[in-house]
Coordinates of C-alpha atoms (C1' of nucleotides) in Angstrom, one line a residue:
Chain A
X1 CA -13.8 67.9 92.0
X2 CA -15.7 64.5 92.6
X3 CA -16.4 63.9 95.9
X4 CA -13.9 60.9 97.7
X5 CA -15.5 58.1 98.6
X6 CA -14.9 57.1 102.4
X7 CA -15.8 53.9 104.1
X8 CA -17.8 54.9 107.7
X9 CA -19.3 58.1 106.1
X10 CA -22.0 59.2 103.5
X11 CA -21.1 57.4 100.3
X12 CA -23.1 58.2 96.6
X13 CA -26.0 55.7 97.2
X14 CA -25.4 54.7 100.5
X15 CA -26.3 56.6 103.6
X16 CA -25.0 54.0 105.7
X17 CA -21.6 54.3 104.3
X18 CA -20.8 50.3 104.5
X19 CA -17.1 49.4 103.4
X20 CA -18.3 47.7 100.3
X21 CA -20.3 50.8 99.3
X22 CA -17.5 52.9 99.6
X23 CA -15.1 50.9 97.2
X24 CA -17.9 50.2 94.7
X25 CA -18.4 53.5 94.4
X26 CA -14.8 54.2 94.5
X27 CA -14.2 51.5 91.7
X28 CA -17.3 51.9 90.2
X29 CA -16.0 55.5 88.3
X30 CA -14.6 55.5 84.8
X31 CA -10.9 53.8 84.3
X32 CA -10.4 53.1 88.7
X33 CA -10.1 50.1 88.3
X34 CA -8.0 50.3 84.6
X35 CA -5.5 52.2 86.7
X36 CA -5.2 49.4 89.8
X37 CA -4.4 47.2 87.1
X38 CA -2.2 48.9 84.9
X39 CA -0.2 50.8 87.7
X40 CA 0.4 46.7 89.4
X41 CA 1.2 45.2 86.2
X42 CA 3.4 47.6 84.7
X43 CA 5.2 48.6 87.9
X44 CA 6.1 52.0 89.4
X45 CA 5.2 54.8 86.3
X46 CA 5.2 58.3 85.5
X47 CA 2.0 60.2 84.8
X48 CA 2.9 59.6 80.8
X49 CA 4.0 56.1 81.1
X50 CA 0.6 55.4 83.1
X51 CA -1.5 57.3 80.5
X52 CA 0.3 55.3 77.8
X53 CA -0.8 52.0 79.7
X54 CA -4.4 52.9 79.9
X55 CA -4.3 53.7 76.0
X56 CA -7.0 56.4 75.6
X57 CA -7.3 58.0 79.2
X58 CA -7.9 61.8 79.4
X59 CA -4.8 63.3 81.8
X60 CA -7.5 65.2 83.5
X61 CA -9.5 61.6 84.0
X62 CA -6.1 59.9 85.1
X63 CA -5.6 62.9 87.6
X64 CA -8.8 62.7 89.4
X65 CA -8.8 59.0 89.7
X66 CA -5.1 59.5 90.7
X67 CA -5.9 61.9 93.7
X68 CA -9.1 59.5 94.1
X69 CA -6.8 56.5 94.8
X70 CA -4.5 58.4 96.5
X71 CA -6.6 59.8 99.1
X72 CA -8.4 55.7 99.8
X73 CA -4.4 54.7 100.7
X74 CA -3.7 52.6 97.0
X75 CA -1.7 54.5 95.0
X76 CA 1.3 56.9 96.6
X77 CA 3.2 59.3 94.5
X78 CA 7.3 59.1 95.1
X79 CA 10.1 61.3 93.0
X80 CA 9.8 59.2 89.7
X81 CA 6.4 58.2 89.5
X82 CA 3.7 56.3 91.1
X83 CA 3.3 53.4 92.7
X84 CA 0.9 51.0 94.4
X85 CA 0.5 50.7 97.9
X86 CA 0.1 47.9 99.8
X87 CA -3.5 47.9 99.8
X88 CA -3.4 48.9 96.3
X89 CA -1.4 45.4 95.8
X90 CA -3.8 43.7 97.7
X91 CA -7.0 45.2 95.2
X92 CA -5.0 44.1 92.4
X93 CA -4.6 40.5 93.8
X94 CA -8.1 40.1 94.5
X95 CA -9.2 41.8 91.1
X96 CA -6.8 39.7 89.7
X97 CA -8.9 36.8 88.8
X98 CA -11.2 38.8 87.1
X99 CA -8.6 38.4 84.2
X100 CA -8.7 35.0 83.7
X101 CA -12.3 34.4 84.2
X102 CA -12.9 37.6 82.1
X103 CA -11.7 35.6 79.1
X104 CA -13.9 32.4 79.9
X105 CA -16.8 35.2 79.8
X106 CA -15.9 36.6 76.3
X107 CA -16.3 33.3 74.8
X108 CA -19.5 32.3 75.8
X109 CA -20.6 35.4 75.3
X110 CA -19.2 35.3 71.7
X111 CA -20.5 31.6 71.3
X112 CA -23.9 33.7 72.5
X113 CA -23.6 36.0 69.9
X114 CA -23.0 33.5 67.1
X115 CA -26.2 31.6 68.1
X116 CA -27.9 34.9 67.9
X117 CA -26.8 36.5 64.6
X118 CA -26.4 33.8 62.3
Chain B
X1 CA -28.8 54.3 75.6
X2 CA -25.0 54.2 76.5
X3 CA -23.1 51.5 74.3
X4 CA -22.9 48.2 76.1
X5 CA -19.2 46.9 76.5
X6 CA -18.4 43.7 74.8
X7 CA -15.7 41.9 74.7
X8 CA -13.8 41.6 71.6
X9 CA -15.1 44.6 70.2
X10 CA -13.6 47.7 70.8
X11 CA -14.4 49.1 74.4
X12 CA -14.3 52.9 76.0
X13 CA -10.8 53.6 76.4
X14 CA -9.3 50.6 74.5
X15 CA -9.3 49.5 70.9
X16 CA -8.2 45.8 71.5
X17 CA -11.1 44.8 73.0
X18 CA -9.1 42.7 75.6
X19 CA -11.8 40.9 77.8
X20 CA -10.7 42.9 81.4
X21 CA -11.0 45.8 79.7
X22 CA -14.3 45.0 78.2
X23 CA -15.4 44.1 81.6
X24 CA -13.8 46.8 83.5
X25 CA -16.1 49.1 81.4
X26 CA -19.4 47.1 82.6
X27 CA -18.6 47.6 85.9
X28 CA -16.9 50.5 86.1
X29 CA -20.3 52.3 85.6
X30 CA -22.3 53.3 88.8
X31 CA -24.0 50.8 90.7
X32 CA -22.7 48.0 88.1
X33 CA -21.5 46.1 91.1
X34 CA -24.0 46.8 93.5
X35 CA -26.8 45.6 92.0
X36 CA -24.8 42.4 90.8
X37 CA -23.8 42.3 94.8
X38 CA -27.5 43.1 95.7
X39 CA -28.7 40.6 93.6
X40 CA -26.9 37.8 94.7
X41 CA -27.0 38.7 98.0
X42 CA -30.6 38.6 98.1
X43 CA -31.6 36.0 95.3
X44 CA -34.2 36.9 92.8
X45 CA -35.6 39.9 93.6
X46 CA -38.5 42.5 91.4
X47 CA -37.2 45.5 90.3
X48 CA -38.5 47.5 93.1
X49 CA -37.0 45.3 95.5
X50 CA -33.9 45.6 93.9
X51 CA -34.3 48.9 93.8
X52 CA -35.1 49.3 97.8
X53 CA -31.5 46.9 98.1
X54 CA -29.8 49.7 96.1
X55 CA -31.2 52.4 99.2
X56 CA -31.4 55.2 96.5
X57 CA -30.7 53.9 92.7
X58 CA -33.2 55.7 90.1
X59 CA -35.1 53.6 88.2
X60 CA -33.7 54.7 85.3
X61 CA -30.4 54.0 86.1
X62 CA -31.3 50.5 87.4
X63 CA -33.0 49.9 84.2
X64 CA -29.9 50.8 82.3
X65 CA -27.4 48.6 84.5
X66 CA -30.0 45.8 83.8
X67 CA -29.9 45.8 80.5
X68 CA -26.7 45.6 80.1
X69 CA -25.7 43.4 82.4
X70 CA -28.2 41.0 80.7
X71 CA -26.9 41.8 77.8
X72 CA -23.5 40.6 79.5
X73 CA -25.0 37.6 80.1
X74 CA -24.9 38.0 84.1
X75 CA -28.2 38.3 85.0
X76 CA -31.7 36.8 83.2
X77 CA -35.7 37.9 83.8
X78 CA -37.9 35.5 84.2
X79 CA -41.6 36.0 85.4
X80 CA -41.7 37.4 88.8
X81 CA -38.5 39.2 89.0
X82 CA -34.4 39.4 88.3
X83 CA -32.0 36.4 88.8
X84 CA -28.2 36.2 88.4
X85 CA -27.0 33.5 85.6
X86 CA -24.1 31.3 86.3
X87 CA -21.8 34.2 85.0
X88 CA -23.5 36.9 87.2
X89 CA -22.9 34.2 90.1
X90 CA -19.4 33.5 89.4
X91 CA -18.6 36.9 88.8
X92 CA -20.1 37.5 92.5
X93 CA -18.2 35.0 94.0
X94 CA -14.9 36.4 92.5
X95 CA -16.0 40.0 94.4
X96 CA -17.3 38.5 97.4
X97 CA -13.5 38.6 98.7
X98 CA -14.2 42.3 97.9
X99 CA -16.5 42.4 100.8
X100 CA -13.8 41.3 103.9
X101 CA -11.0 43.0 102.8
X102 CA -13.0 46.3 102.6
X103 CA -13.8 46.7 105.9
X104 CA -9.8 45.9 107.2
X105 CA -9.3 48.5 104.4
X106 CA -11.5 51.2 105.9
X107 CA -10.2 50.3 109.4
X108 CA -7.1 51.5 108.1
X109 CA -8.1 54.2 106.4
X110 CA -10.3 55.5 109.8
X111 CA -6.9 55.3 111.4
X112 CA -5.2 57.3 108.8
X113 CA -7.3 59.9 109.3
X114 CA -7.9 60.1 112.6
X115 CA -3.8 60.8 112.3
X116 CA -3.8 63.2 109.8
X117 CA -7.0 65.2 111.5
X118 CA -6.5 64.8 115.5
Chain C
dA1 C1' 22.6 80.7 80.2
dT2 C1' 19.9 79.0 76.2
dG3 C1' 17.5 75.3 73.6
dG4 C1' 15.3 71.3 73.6
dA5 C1' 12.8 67.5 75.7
dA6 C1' 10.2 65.3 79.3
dT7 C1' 7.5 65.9 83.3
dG8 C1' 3.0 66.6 86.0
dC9 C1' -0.7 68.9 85.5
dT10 C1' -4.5 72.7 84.5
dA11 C1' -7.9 75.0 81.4
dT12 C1' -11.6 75.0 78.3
dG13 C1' -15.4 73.7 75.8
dT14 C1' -18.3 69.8 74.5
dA15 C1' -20.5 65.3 75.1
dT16 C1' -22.0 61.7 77.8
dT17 C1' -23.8 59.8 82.1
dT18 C1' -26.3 60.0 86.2
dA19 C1' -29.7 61.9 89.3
dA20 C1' -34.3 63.1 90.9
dT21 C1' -38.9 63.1 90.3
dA22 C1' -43.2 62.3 88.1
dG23 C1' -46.0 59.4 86.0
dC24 C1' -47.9 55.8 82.6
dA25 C1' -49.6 51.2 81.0
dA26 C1' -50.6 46.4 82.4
dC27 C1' -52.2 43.4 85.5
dA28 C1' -54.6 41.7 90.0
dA29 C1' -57.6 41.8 93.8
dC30 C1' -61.6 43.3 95.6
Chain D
dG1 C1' -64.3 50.7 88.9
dT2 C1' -61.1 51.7 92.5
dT3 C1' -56.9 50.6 94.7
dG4 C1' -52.4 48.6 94.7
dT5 C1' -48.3 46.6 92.7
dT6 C1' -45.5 46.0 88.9
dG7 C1' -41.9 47.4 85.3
dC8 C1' -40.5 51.0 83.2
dT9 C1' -40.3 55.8 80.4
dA10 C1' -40.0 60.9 80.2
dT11 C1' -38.0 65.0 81.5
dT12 C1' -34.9 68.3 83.2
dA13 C1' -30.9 69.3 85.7
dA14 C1' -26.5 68.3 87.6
dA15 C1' -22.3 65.7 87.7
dT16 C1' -18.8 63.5 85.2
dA17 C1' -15.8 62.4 81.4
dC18 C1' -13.6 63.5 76.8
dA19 C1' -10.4 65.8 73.7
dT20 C1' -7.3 69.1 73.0
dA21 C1' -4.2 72.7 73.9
dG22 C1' -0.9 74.4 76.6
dC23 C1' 1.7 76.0 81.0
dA24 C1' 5.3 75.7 84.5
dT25 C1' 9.1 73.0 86.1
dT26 C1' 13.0 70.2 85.8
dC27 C1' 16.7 68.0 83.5
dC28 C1' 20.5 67.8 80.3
dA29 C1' 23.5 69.1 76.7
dT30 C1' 25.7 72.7 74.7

DNA sequence: ATGGAATGCTATGTATTTAATAGCAACAAC
DNA sequence: GTTGTTGCTATTAAATACATAGCATTCCAT
């Protein structure tokens, strides 16, 4: 399997291994940050209920990134599901905005579009 | 070239085409948020200096996360090098928060370890 | 205890993405 | 015309993700 990202050591792209490196490239791999999200909004899931969230995610995708998140301290797995840590919480509160301003992005970028194709 | 998420339209791993999940996608690629970090960080830069910011990006992979981040609408070329638009600034400002709590989170993480190990 | 249903997850084969490296075409200075 | 910088492409290999099937375990009703 992938190899885990850890702050303070050897990161994929980063010798020096600075905390930001080490989440981006934790975050930066298909559907981490899908999972964050769904797993915060939606509360405490199963394995199915999570996939069901995340619409199209492979379970062998949702496992890695499940062990992934696990192993940084986000995500801990109790009888009946999983469920976001506190530091999990607190990445999902500062991703959080990224919702609202995401919309704000998608229409100027569809006003963009407009302008361009017709 | 890999299809460039857009809000709106249908997105890897979600046919509504909700705007988080469009931009989830763009970043969730490698070194989507460094180089929007880099790039900000350092103001407008040439692609080989953004390059030497990313320590070990391949060009072709920095070409790729260029493109599609201008297609996003986050960063613009003008003569003499990259620059972030508005978007690509906000955006930055929304992850700078990123930055802080990553390194309480790898303090707590080093802890964990040292724990689990010693 | 047997049948079903839900659970978490692995296995497998394929496709996509990223990496690593070399190198080209355009331009500038000398 | 040589040398250096620029932005970028080509190529080949490795890593990652996808899609699907299916297994082992647990639960519950019968």
């Amino acid at each position: 399997m992938a190899k885990i990202p850890r702050p303070g050591k050897p990161v994929r792209g980063s010798k020096s291994g600075v905390p930001i490196m080490a989440l981006f490239d934790l975050l930066g791999r298909r559907w981490a940050m899908g999972v964050i999200w769904a797993l915060c909004k939606n509360g405490p899931c199963t394995f199915r209920e999570l996939q069901a969230h995340c619409e199209s995610i492979s379970p062998a995708v949702l496992n890695t990134r499940l062990k992934e998140l696990r192993q940084a301290g986000l995500v801990d797995r109790k009888p009946g599901g999983y469920v976001a840590k506190a530091d999990g919480y607190q990445l999902y509160e500062l991703l959080a905005p990224l919702g609202a301003w995401s919309k704000g992005w998608a229409a100027r970028l569809a006003k963009k579009s407009d302008r361009s194709s017709g």
